[in-house]
Amino acid sequence: MKIQAKLFVAVTSALTSLVHSDPLRPGVRVPPRSYSRCTNTLPCLTVINTAECRPQPSCDPEAKYRTIDGSCSNLEHPSWGQAGTPFTRLLPAHYEDGKSQLRQSVTGRPLPNERLLSTTFFPDRNVPDTVNTLNVILWGQLIAHDFSHIQFPRPGSPSCCTQDNQLPPPESESPGCYPMEIHPNDYFYSQFNVTCLGIYRAFPVDSGTCHASPIEQINNLTHVIDASMVYGSDLKTAYRLRSFIDGKLIVQTTPDGRNFPPNTDKPFFPCNNDASEHTCYDAGDDRVNQNSGLTVLQIALLRLHNYLCDKLMVINPQWNDETLYHESRRILDAFINHVLYKHLLPIMLGEQYMHEKGLLVDNCCTCCINYHNPDINPSTITEFAGAAYRTFHSLIPRVIALVSSDYEAESFVRFDDTYFKPSFLQNAGVVDKCMRGFANQPQQTQDHFFTQAVTNLLFKFNKPWGFDLETLDLHRSLDLGLPTYNDMRQHCGLTRAKQFSDFVDVMSEESIKKLESTYVSVEDVHLYLGGVLEELIPDTLVGPTFQCIIGQQFYQYMRGDRFYYENCGLPWSFTRDQLNEIYKMSVAWMFCVTGDDIQTIQYETFQKPSKKNPIGSCNQILAPDFSPWKE
């Protein structure tokens, strides 16, 4: 198959696609049946009702450890948060026919072309953040790969466009395709005579009776924040990654002793290696090789798991492989949640909002609080995964800096040159240079400017052009049946707009004029576009509507998941002393203990070094004491 066809399929899969089904849990995965040849409608025969085919999990109420597939995260609702279950919604699904047809304008005509929207509203402009580092967006993506992976056709499926990247005739369209028309005068694609970008629709699942209810989409990952990108969301994946020796995960080791994830000869997404390169990593999430920033963090988490095994084995030599694996996984899970809720989300949502929402509680050395509410569903919200959280694509830079031990940028790698090319990371010193770069290079400012690395060159492989992530982000609003921007802003407490000028409460005059010249009605505006165009709330990375959606999601993750790391006084809880040690953990500490030779770094790696956040010795970075785990 030609590389263009592989590109089209990989793009629509790589950001939000399926993981391997779990043969030990039948019914998890939607069978890949054919769609109708009508690209906007999905016939009833293509969907299944998971409530009918999936038995409720049986839970041990005293179990200390999470299940791999996320089941039993809520004892009263055992399937909430489980891999292979549908996303939830804040508002009802919005399809043109009430079932599956892509939404159209209130006039009954098609909505504006998403590529046209992308080029109109999302130009490329280099505006570095003055405070926050590249580590913010990279950790943001890492966390995204813990909670969302929508099922699409796998790479290798027929392309949605012709082999020469033109629109196919209607009678030859591949099932489930949405061929995106590109204008012949497109400022970028016209250079290459590309008039079609192929987008696949997500595999649907029936939300109720087959002929009456709108379709939903399946999450192939666990919904809860549980480090599934490291360990997997099904037993087959989890077992494949384990060494079954001293609790550790499998690694490949270089001649000089550096550890990396194991290679796979059957990657879900093919790596873009040169003929002499054979590196293509395996991990709990099959997007591990997507870009070098993400890959380095996955390498660090793998190394951290094995580091934890070593620490626990010293103080508990009687522990067997199974105990060491689960205890290390449990600590790594807590570490990720700690970084997320105490360090990352306050930057994204604002500390004041976090406190008001009950998402940020000051560390208490003696308190014992159980935050769990069994009536709250910790499953991932479609409006969150399909729109609000994707706004942070604006933070992606054009290049990644490789920074030396004296904190000078030695070289730069173009972001679009790192897609599915992990081989160079195994060169001596590169992982450390990346880590220092993540903690020092500014991310882009959160705005409506997006680098061409994602708007024109996404997953370009060896061609001079690639896909447009923002076209895909906009199209997801329709494919997933998301509400309109006007519906969602009203849900989040803003006044419903009757005319475009009513958006002035959250948007600039320039943005409003562009919307008015592009859309027929305020009722047509895509949720994603409206949210991105909102002016940021001070000291946050979001406007009011996306703050509302993202805040609600992480509230549900925190309160609906009984294994949330700060829950106290339960059979599976950490002790007070153990929790106090987890509070000492930081990304800086992780870089120090998992880098090859990281000697210095600043404590808060999400913010640039400064007088208040100076670069110092790793020996001065607060580190946990594991003696509270001694039995």
XYZ file of C-alpha atoms in Angstrom:
631
model
C 0.000 0.000 0.000
C 1.296 3.452 -0.815
C 2.601 5.651 1.987
C -0.147 8.228 1.356
C -2.839 5.712 2.153
C -1.015 4.657 5.303
C -0.719 8.295 6.309
C -4.437 9.000 5.999
C -5.387 6.019 8.116
C -2.656 6.564 10.688
C -3.639 10.201 11.180
C -7.265 9.582 11.980
C -6.245 6.732 14.252
C -3.119 8.000 15.940
C -4.592 10.730 18.101
C -7.618 8.912 19.427
C -7.715 5.359 18.175
C -8.079 1.789 19.342
C -5.884 -0.414 21.418
C -5.763 -4.161 20.971
C -8.830 -5.997 22.147
C -8.579 -8.138 25.257
C -9.221 -11.803 24.412
C -9.681 -12.474 28.107
C -12.686 -10.133 28.256
C -15.015 -10.864 25.343
C -17.285 -8.030 24.277
C -14.859 -5.208 25.087
C -14.175 -4.258 21.507
C -16.703 -3.182 18.896
C -16.385 -5.550 15.926
C -14.996 -3.794 12.849
C -18.039 -4.217 10.662
C -18.614 -2.244 7.492
C -20.148 1.181 7.435
C -22.658 2.317 4.874
C -21.157 3.832 1.742
C -23.016 6.987 2.635
C -20.266 8.842 4.473
C -22.600 10.758 6.754
C -24.763 7.917 8.011
C -24.001 4.709 9.834
C -26.593 1.952 9.506
C -27.952 0.194 12.536
C -26.213 -3.075 11.690
C -22.795 -1.554 12.319
C -23.354 -0.946 16.006
C -23.804 -3.034 19.109
C -25.294 -2.297 22.481
C -22.531 -2.885 25.026
C -25.021 -3.024 27.877
C -26.452 -6.176 26.307
C -23.187 -7.896 25.369
C -21.016 -7.106 28.390
C -21.646 -8.717 31.770
C -21.127 -6.564 34.845
C -17.687 -7.165 36.389
C -17.466 -9.002 39.684
C -15.509 -6.965 42.241
C -13.587 -7.729 45.399
C -14.551 -4.876 47.772
C -11.348 -5.399 49.767
C -8.969 -5.484 46.773
C -5.875 -3.354 47.338
C -4.929 -2.998 43.682
C -6.698 -1.688 40.599
C -7.782 -4.045 37.857
C -5.888 -3.623 34.603
C -9.035 -2.854 32.602
C -10.377 -0.190 34.984
C -13.372 -2.210 36.119
C -14.345 -1.967 39.783
C -13.074 1.608 40.067
C -16.542 2.257 41.499
C -17.985 -0.633 43.512
C -21.609 0.439 43.097
C -21.168 0.776 39.331
C -18.399 -1.715 38.444
C -18.279 -0.956 34.708
C -17.871 2.804 35.171
C -14.374 3.659 33.983
C -13.801 0.266 32.393
C -11.957 -0.073 29.086
C -14.253 -0.822 26.184
C -17.213 1.159 27.524
C -18.719 4.270 25.894
C -17.787 7.833 26.671
C -20.284 9.860 28.674
C -21.746 13.252 27.753
C -22.585 16.556 29.391
C -25.266 17.298 26.782
C -27.214 14.969 24.469
C -25.545 13.860 21.248
C -26.243 16.207 18.338
C -26.637 14.394 15.011
C -28.616 15.724 12.068
C -30.977 12.735 11.991
C -30.887 12.156 15.749
C -28.893 8.987 15.157
C -25.567 9.287 13.308
C -25.684 11.791 10.441
C -23.182 14.632 10.664
C -24.713 17.907 11.823
C -25.459 20.510 9.161
C -26.211 24.223 9.290
C -29.541 25.374 10.683
C -30.301 26.285 7.062
C -30.058 22.619 6.095
C -26.916 23.200 4.053
C -23.435 21.838 4.856
C -21.367 23.607 7.496
C -18.173 25.410 6.452
C -15.352 23.156 5.285
C -13.105 22.312 8.261
C -9.855 22.853 6.346
C -11.123 26.306 5.393
C -11.933 26.963 9.056
C -8.441 25.825 10.021
C -6.662 28.128 7.579
C -8.977 31.040 8.400
C -8.860 30.898 12.196
C -5.634 29.042 13.048
C -2.606 30.658 11.341
C 0.955 29.897 12.383
C 2.666 32.479 14.570
C 5.582 31.938 16.926
C 4.544 33.333 20.334
C 6.560 31.668 23.134
C 5.091 31.494 26.627
C 6.910 33.731 29.091
C 6.495 31.408 32.087
C 5.484 27.841 31.230
C 7.771 25.256 29.660
C 7.365 22.651 26.961
C 6.902 20.127 29.754
C 3.316 21.374 30.229
C 2.029 20.351 26.804
C 4.067 17.132 26.782
C 2.654 16.030 30.134
C -0.743 17.152 28.936
C -0.482 14.780 25.989
C 0.903 12.006 28.173
C -2.129 12.299 30.463
C -4.443 12.323 27.424
C -3.035 8.935 26.460
C -4.106 7.660 29.874
C -7.819 8.392 29.504
C -8.889 8.412 25.828
C -8.393 6.252 22.747
C -11.347 6.151 20.352
C -11.635 3.209 17.999
C -10.977 3.854 14.313
C -10.028 1.594 11.389
C -6.476 0.383 11.866
C -3.612 1.558 9.638
C -3.583 -0.396 6.401
C -7.316 0.021 5.775
C -8.303 1.447 2.375
C -7.600 5.140 1.956
C -10.454 7.635 1.900
C -8.894 9.440 -1.085
C -7.552 8.252 -4.423
C -3.921 7.182 -4.652
C -3.013 10.581 -6.095
C -4.767 12.363 -3.196
C -7.862 13.465 -5.083
C -11.513 13.186 -4.094
C -12.872 9.766 -5.040
C -16.108 9.470 -7.015
C -19.027 8.842 -4.631
C -19.557 5.305 -5.894
C -15.990 4.310 -4.971
C -15.784 5.826 -1.486
C -14.497 3.423 1.148
C -16.921 2.465 3.922
C -16.833 4.790 6.896
C -14.784 7.425 5.100
C -15.203 11.162 5.097
C -13.079 12.523 2.220
C -12.277 16.117 3.204
C -12.245 18.357 0.143
C -9.255 20.680 -0.137
C -9.684 23.792 -2.265
C -7.436 23.827 -5.356
C -6.108 27.213 -4.200
C -5.260 26.058 -0.663
C -2.168 28.052 0.330
C -0.233 24.898 1.236
C -1.696 21.750 -0.303
C -2.043 23.273 -3.777
C 1.759 23.030 -4.110
C 1.431 19.267 -4.092
C -1.836 18.918 -6.023
C -3.562 17.526 -2.925
C -7.322 18.076 -3.044
C -8.419 15.426 -0.537
C -7.594 14.602 3.077
C -9.010 11.306 4.230
C -10.798 11.158 7.569
C -12.333 8.022 9.021
C -15.379 8.125 11.213
C -15.082 6.562 14.638
C -16.600 3.127 15.082
C -20.009 3.614 16.716
C -21.795 1.790 19.484
C -25.525 1.952 20.028
C -26.492 3.817 23.183
C -29.852 2.119 23.468
C -32.495 0.680 21.184
C -31.072 0.348 17.725
C -33.483 2.530 15.827
C -34.194 5.239 18.401
C -30.959 6.347 20.051
C -27.929 8.272 18.805
C -24.673 6.407 18.459
C -21.875 6.708 21.001
C -18.162 5.940 20.760
C -16.089 3.390 22.651
C -13.068 4.251 24.791
C -10.548 1.479 24.346
C -8.509 2.653 27.336
C -9.482 2.709 30.964
C -11.257 6.004 31.595
C -9.618 6.604 34.980
C -6.146 8.081 35.519
C -4.244 4.868 36.283
C -1.015 4.919 34.197
C -2.574 2.707 31.527
C -0.188 4.223 28.949
C 2.560 2.386 30.852
C 0.813 -0.854 31.804
C -1.977 -1.281 29.251
C -5.748 -1.500 29.547
C -6.127 -5.259 29.137
C -4.399 -8.309 30.571
C -2.871 -9.393 27.271
C -1.006 -6.090 26.938
C -0.064 -6.025 30.618
C 1.395 -9.536 30.472
C 3.267 -8.775 27.245
C 5.084 -5.875 28.919
C 6.042 -7.672 32.148
C 9.338 -9.475 32.723
C 7.846 -11.481 35.629
C 11.149 -11.007 37.442
C 11.276 -8.790 40.550
C 8.103 -6.987 39.472
C 9.837 -5.234 36.601
C 8.743 -4.320 33.105
C 10.678 -5.576 30.087
C 13.430 -3.311 28.782
C 16.017 -3.376 26.032
C 19.460 -2.363 27.258
C 22.130 -0.601 25.210
C 25.763 -1.766 25.410
C 26.526 1.083 27.822
C 23.683 0.064 30.163
C 20.860 2.476 29.290
C 17.324 1.054 29.409
C 14.561 1.667 26.873
C 11.153 0.142 26.147
C 11.192 -3.151 24.271
C 10.850 -3.119 20.513
C 7.810 -4.525 18.804
C 7.859 -6.093 15.353
C 4.104 -5.564 15.057
C 3.500 -1.895 15.903
C -0.053 -0.678 15.575
C 1.356 2.506 14.022
C 4.385 1.782 11.798
C 7.552 3.630 12.754
C 9.138 5.858 10.122
C 12.622 4.403 10.322
C 15.463 4.513 7.841
C 16.488 1.181 6.364
C 19.226 0.719 8.976
C 16.990 1.579 11.951
C 14.774 -0.918 13.716
C 13.670 0.928 16.850
C 9.912 0.923 17.401
C 8.837 0.819 21.025
C 6.108 -1.169 22.723
C 4.161 0.257 25.683
C 0.776 0.229 27.353
C -0.505 2.736 24.785
C 0.276 2.136 21.119
C 0.916 5.846 20.433
C 4.207 5.652 22.356
C 6.267 6.487 19.235
C 4.074 9.372 18.078
C 6.592 12.162 18.804
C 9.890 12.314 20.653
C 8.553 14.445 23.520
C 5.896 11.912 24.376
C 8.313 9.018 23.854
C 10.895 10.406 26.286
C 8.244 10.682 29.013
C 7.158 7.095 28.347
C 10.801 6.017 28.636
C 11.067 7.868 31.950
C 7.932 6.232 33.372
C 9.139 2.778 32.349
C 12.458 3.410 34.073
C 10.652 4.830 37.110
C 8.570 1.673 37.522
C 11.710 -0.459 37.577
C 13.422 2.028 39.912
C 10.501 1.663 42.323
C 10.806 -2.120 42.124
C 14.466 -1.864 43.137
C 13.677 0.415 46.083
C 10.842 -1.772 47.358
C 12.826 -4.975 46.902
C 15.569 -3.668 49.190
C 13.219 -2.912 52.087
C 10.961 -5.931 51.460
C 13.154 -8.773 50.172
C 10.341 -11.209 50.979
C 8.022 -9.689 48.361
C 7.534 -11.776 45.240
C 7.295 -10.596 41.640
C 3.530 -10.084 41.770
C 3.616 -7.909 44.879
C 6.542 -5.835 43.622
C 4.783 -5.250 40.289
C 1.486 -4.142 41.816
C 3.024 -2.020 44.581
C 5.284 -0.232 42.085
C 2.362 0.247 39.695
C 0.296 1.621 42.572
C 2.977 4.172 43.496
C 3.532 5.198 39.871
C -0.224 5.676 39.465
C -0.240 7.918 42.562
C 2.777 9.860 41.285
C 1.041 10.644 37.980
C -2.143 11.760 39.757
C -0.072 13.872 42.153
C 1.735 15.647 39.301
C -1.577 16.144 37.518
C -3.643 17.586 40.372
C -0.958 19.478 42.301
C 1.243 20.801 39.489
C -0.263 20.576 35.982
C -3.965 21.352 36.395
C -3.385 24.534 38.454
C -1.489 25.907 35.437
C -4.208 24.868 33.008
C -7.302 25.770 35.036
C -6.002 28.275 37.589
C -5.374 27.711 41.292
C -8.377 29.739 42.412
C -10.762 27.713 40.242
C -9.113 24.472 41.401
C -9.752 25.401 45.039
C -13.331 26.506 44.352
C -14.068 23.293 42.445
C -12.591 21.094 45.186
C -9.849 19.875 42.860
C -6.920 21.307 44.776
C -6.654 20.547 48.462
C -3.553 21.648 50.329
C -1.350 18.763 51.429
C -2.179 17.843 55.007
C 0.288 15.738 56.956
C -2.284 14.484 59.481
C -5.691 14.664 57.737
C -7.612 11.586 56.631
C -10.222 12.408 53.981
C -12.180 10.152 51.637
C -13.128 12.125 48.515
C -14.882 9.228 46.781
C -18.541 9.605 45.804
C -19.965 6.381 44.305
C -22.691 8.368 42.540
C -20.129 10.158 40.344
C -19.153 8.471 37.081
C -15.374 8.637 36.452
C -15.786 7.843 32.749
C -14.370 10.193 30.124
C -16.691 12.893 28.759
C -17.015 13.164 24.970
C -17.023 16.986 24.984
C -13.785 16.875 26.991
C -11.859 14.335 24.910
C -13.321 15.454 21.579
C -12.992 19.219 21.995
C -11.988 20.968 25.242
C -8.764 19.128 26.064
C -7.627 19.357 22.446
C -7.293 23.138 22.735
C -3.782 22.612 24.121
C -2.543 21.670 20.640
C -1.893 25.410 20.377
C 0.987 24.959 22.842
C 3.005 22.705 20.508
C 6.259 24.350 19.285
C 7.939 24.231 15.892
C 11.093 22.659 17.311
C 12.369 20.747 20.320
C 15.588 21.999 21.912
C 18.329 19.571 22.924
C 19.936 21.196 25.966
C 23.397 20.433 27.343
C 24.360 19.947 30.992
C 25.335 23.627 31.218
C 21.847 24.523 29.958
C 22.792 25.720 26.499
C 20.713 24.659 23.503
C 23.090 22.459 21.501
C 20.704 21.852 18.625
C 17.062 21.855 17.620
C 14.944 19.105 16.108
C 11.883 20.034 14.099
C 8.791 18.724 15.839
C 7.451 17.274 12.590
C 10.715 15.371 12.066
C 10.116 13.334 15.239
C 6.813 11.659 14.289
C 7.173 7.901 14.751
C 10.984 8.182 14.644
C 12.241 7.094 18.083
C 15.614 5.721 16.942
C 17.643 8.884 17.587
C 16.599 8.854 21.257
C 18.918 5.906 21.870
C 21.985 7.939 20.937
C 24.107 8.652 24.008
C 22.978 11.725 25.936
C 19.862 12.473 23.880
C 17.295 11.517 26.533
C 18.978 13.816 29.063
C 19.185 16.655 26.545
C 15.483 16.249 25.844
C 14.584 16.245 29.547
C 16.561 19.435 30.156
C 14.956 20.948 27.063
C 11.452 20.074 28.247
C 12.141 21.887 31.532
C 13.671 24.996 29.939
C 12.228 25.548 26.473
C 9.081 27.688 26.555
C 5.950 26.179 25.158
C 3.883 28.248 22.756
C 1.341 30.666 24.211
C -2.209 29.340 24.489
C -4.031 31.167 21.695
C -5.492 30.499 18.251
C -2.099 30.186 16.551
C -0.962 26.674 15.637
C 2.394 25.590 14.265
C 2.523 24.169 10.749
C 4.090 21.105 12.345
C 0.509 20.123 13.157
C -1.590 22.063 10.615
C 0.281 21.026 7.450
C 2.933 18.486 8.371
C 1.308 16.133 10.867
C 2.643 12.592 10.398
C 4.243 13.558 7.088
C 6.511 10.508 7.051
C 8.888 11.051 4.110
C 6.750 13.469 2.138
C 6.859 17.287 1.992
C 3.269 17.482 3.296
C 1.248 15.813 6.009
C -2.161 16.018 7.652
C -3.884 18.953 9.363
C -4.575 18.240 13.018
C -6.874 21.243 13.348
C -9.030 20.079 10.453
C -9.321 16.794 12.313
C -10.059 18.518 15.641
C -12.846 20.521 14.034
C -14.286 17.501 12.254
C -14.378 15.527 15.512
C -17.022 17.965 16.764
C -19.327 16.586 14.076
C -18.211 12.958 14.018
C -18.701 12.585 17.771
C -22.030 14.427 17.750
C -20.807 17.193 20.043
C -23.160 20.050 20.953
C -22.695 23.407 19.305
C -20.585 26.074 20.937
C -23.728 28.053 21.783
C -25.342 25.059 23.503
C -22.238 24.352 25.550
C -21.522 27.941 26.574
C -25.078 28.151 27.883
C -24.608 24.881 29.779
C -21.492 26.388 31.358
C -23.315 29.471 32.625
C -22.756 31.999 29.855
C -25.656 33.796 28.213
C -26.976 32.071 25.104
C -26.034 34.102 22.046
C -28.775 35.273 19.702
C -26.419 37.082 17.364
C -22.667 37.008 16.809
C -22.130 40.236 18.742
C -23.340 38.409 21.863
C -20.027 36.527 21.897
C -18.334 39.753 22.998
C -18.442 38.609 26.627
C -15.656 36.090 25.910
C -14.247 36.851 22.433
C -12.371 39.616 20.667
C -14.062 41.776 18.057
C -11.719 40.332 15.436
C -12.762 36.753 16.203
C -16.444 37.694 16.181
C -16.138 39.362 12.771
C -14.436 36.271 11.350
C -17.156 34.014 12.743
C -19.890 36.219 11.329
C -18.302 36.184 7.877
C -17.858 32.401 7.961
C -21.024 31.007 9.561
C -24.664 31.706 8.717
C -25.851 31.482 12.326
C -24.516 31.507 15.877
C -26.171 28.090 16.189
C -23.711 26.624 13.665
C -20.373 27.382 15.371
C -18.308 24.273 16.156
C -17.727 23.696 19.872
C -13.986 23.323 19.363
C -13.622 26.537 17.390
C -15.728 28.609 19.762
C -13.816 27.331 22.774
C -10.404 28.029 21.243
C -11.423 31.586 20.309
C -12.495 32.510 23.848
C -10.201 34.930 25.642
C -8.205 33.242 28.395
C -9.191 33.657 32.018
C -6.222 35.330 33.787
C -3.621 32.875 35.114
C -5.091 29.957 33.145
C -4.704 28.357 29.718
C -8.441 28.272 28.948
C -11.532 30.381 28.448
C -14.742 29.927 30.488
C -16.373 27.174 28.411
C -13.359 24.898 28.237
C -12.538 25.581 31.895
C -16.043 24.383 32.718
C -15.695 21.161 30.695
C -12.140 20.305 31.745
C -12.816 21.117 35.391
C -15.913 18.932 35.435
C -13.997 16.051 33.882
C -11.156 16.056 36.385
C -13.644 16.458 39.223
C -15.346 13.276 38.034
C -12.029 11.448 37.671
C -11.103 12.453 41.217
C -14.407 11.877 42.997
C -15.743 8.911 41.020
C -12.609 6.746 41.245
C -12.284 4.938 44.562
C -8.555 4.418 43.937
C -7.766 8.143 43.698
C -4.478 8.374 45.553
C -5.525 10.812 48.326
C -8.573 8.818 49.471
C -7.860 7.857 53.067
C -9.069 5.248 55.533
C -10.076 2.578 53.006
C -8.692 -0.961 52.572
C -6.810 0.130 49.435
C -5.645 3.529 50.728
C -2.065 4.580 51.263
C -1.110 5.079 54.884
C -0.689 8.647 56.094
C 3.105 8.214 56.138
C 3.140 6.774 52.620
C 1.017 9.612 51.289
C 3.348 12.180 52.824
C 6.214 10.612 50.852
C 4.187 10.707 47.624
C 3.680 14.433 48.224
C 7.472 14.810 47.917
C 7.513 13.392 44.386
C 7.909 15.730 41.408
C 8.779 15.625 37.726
C 12.194 17.040 38.652
C 12.747 14.065 40.965
C 11.663 11.691 38.183
C 14.086 13.262 35.703
C 16.895 13.001 38.255
C 16.353 9.295 38.965
C 15.470 8.188 35.420
C 17.799 10.336 33.321
C 21.094 8.826 32.226
C 23.176 11.534 33.876
C 20.912 14.376 35.001
C 22.809 16.222 37.747
C 20.961 19.542 37.961
C 17.444 20.814 37.316
C 14.910 23.273 38.731
C 12.238 21.920 41.097
C 9.182 23.085 39.137
C 9.839 21.805 35.626
C 6.536 23.163 34.292
C 7.907 26.680 34.754
C 11.080 28.242 33.404
C 14.084 28.605 35.729
C 14.046 31.847 37.699
C 15.168 33.308 41.017
C 12.139 31.687 42.632
C 12.663 28.468 40.666
C 16.443 28.109 40.376
C 18.371 25.282 38.781
C 20.010 23.256 41.514
C 21.618 19.924 42.235
C 19.513 16.781 42.075
C 20.777 16.101 45.589
C 18.769 19.120 46.729
C 15.535 18.024 45.041
C 13.029 16.732 47.573
C 12.887 12.932 47.267
C 10.621 10.312 48.849
C 11.689 7.909 51.569
C 10.285 4.427 50.918
C 10.627 3.129 54.474
C 6.852 3.562 55.126
C 6.339 0.657 52.685
C 8.417 -1.728 54.797
C 6.482 -4.752 56.051
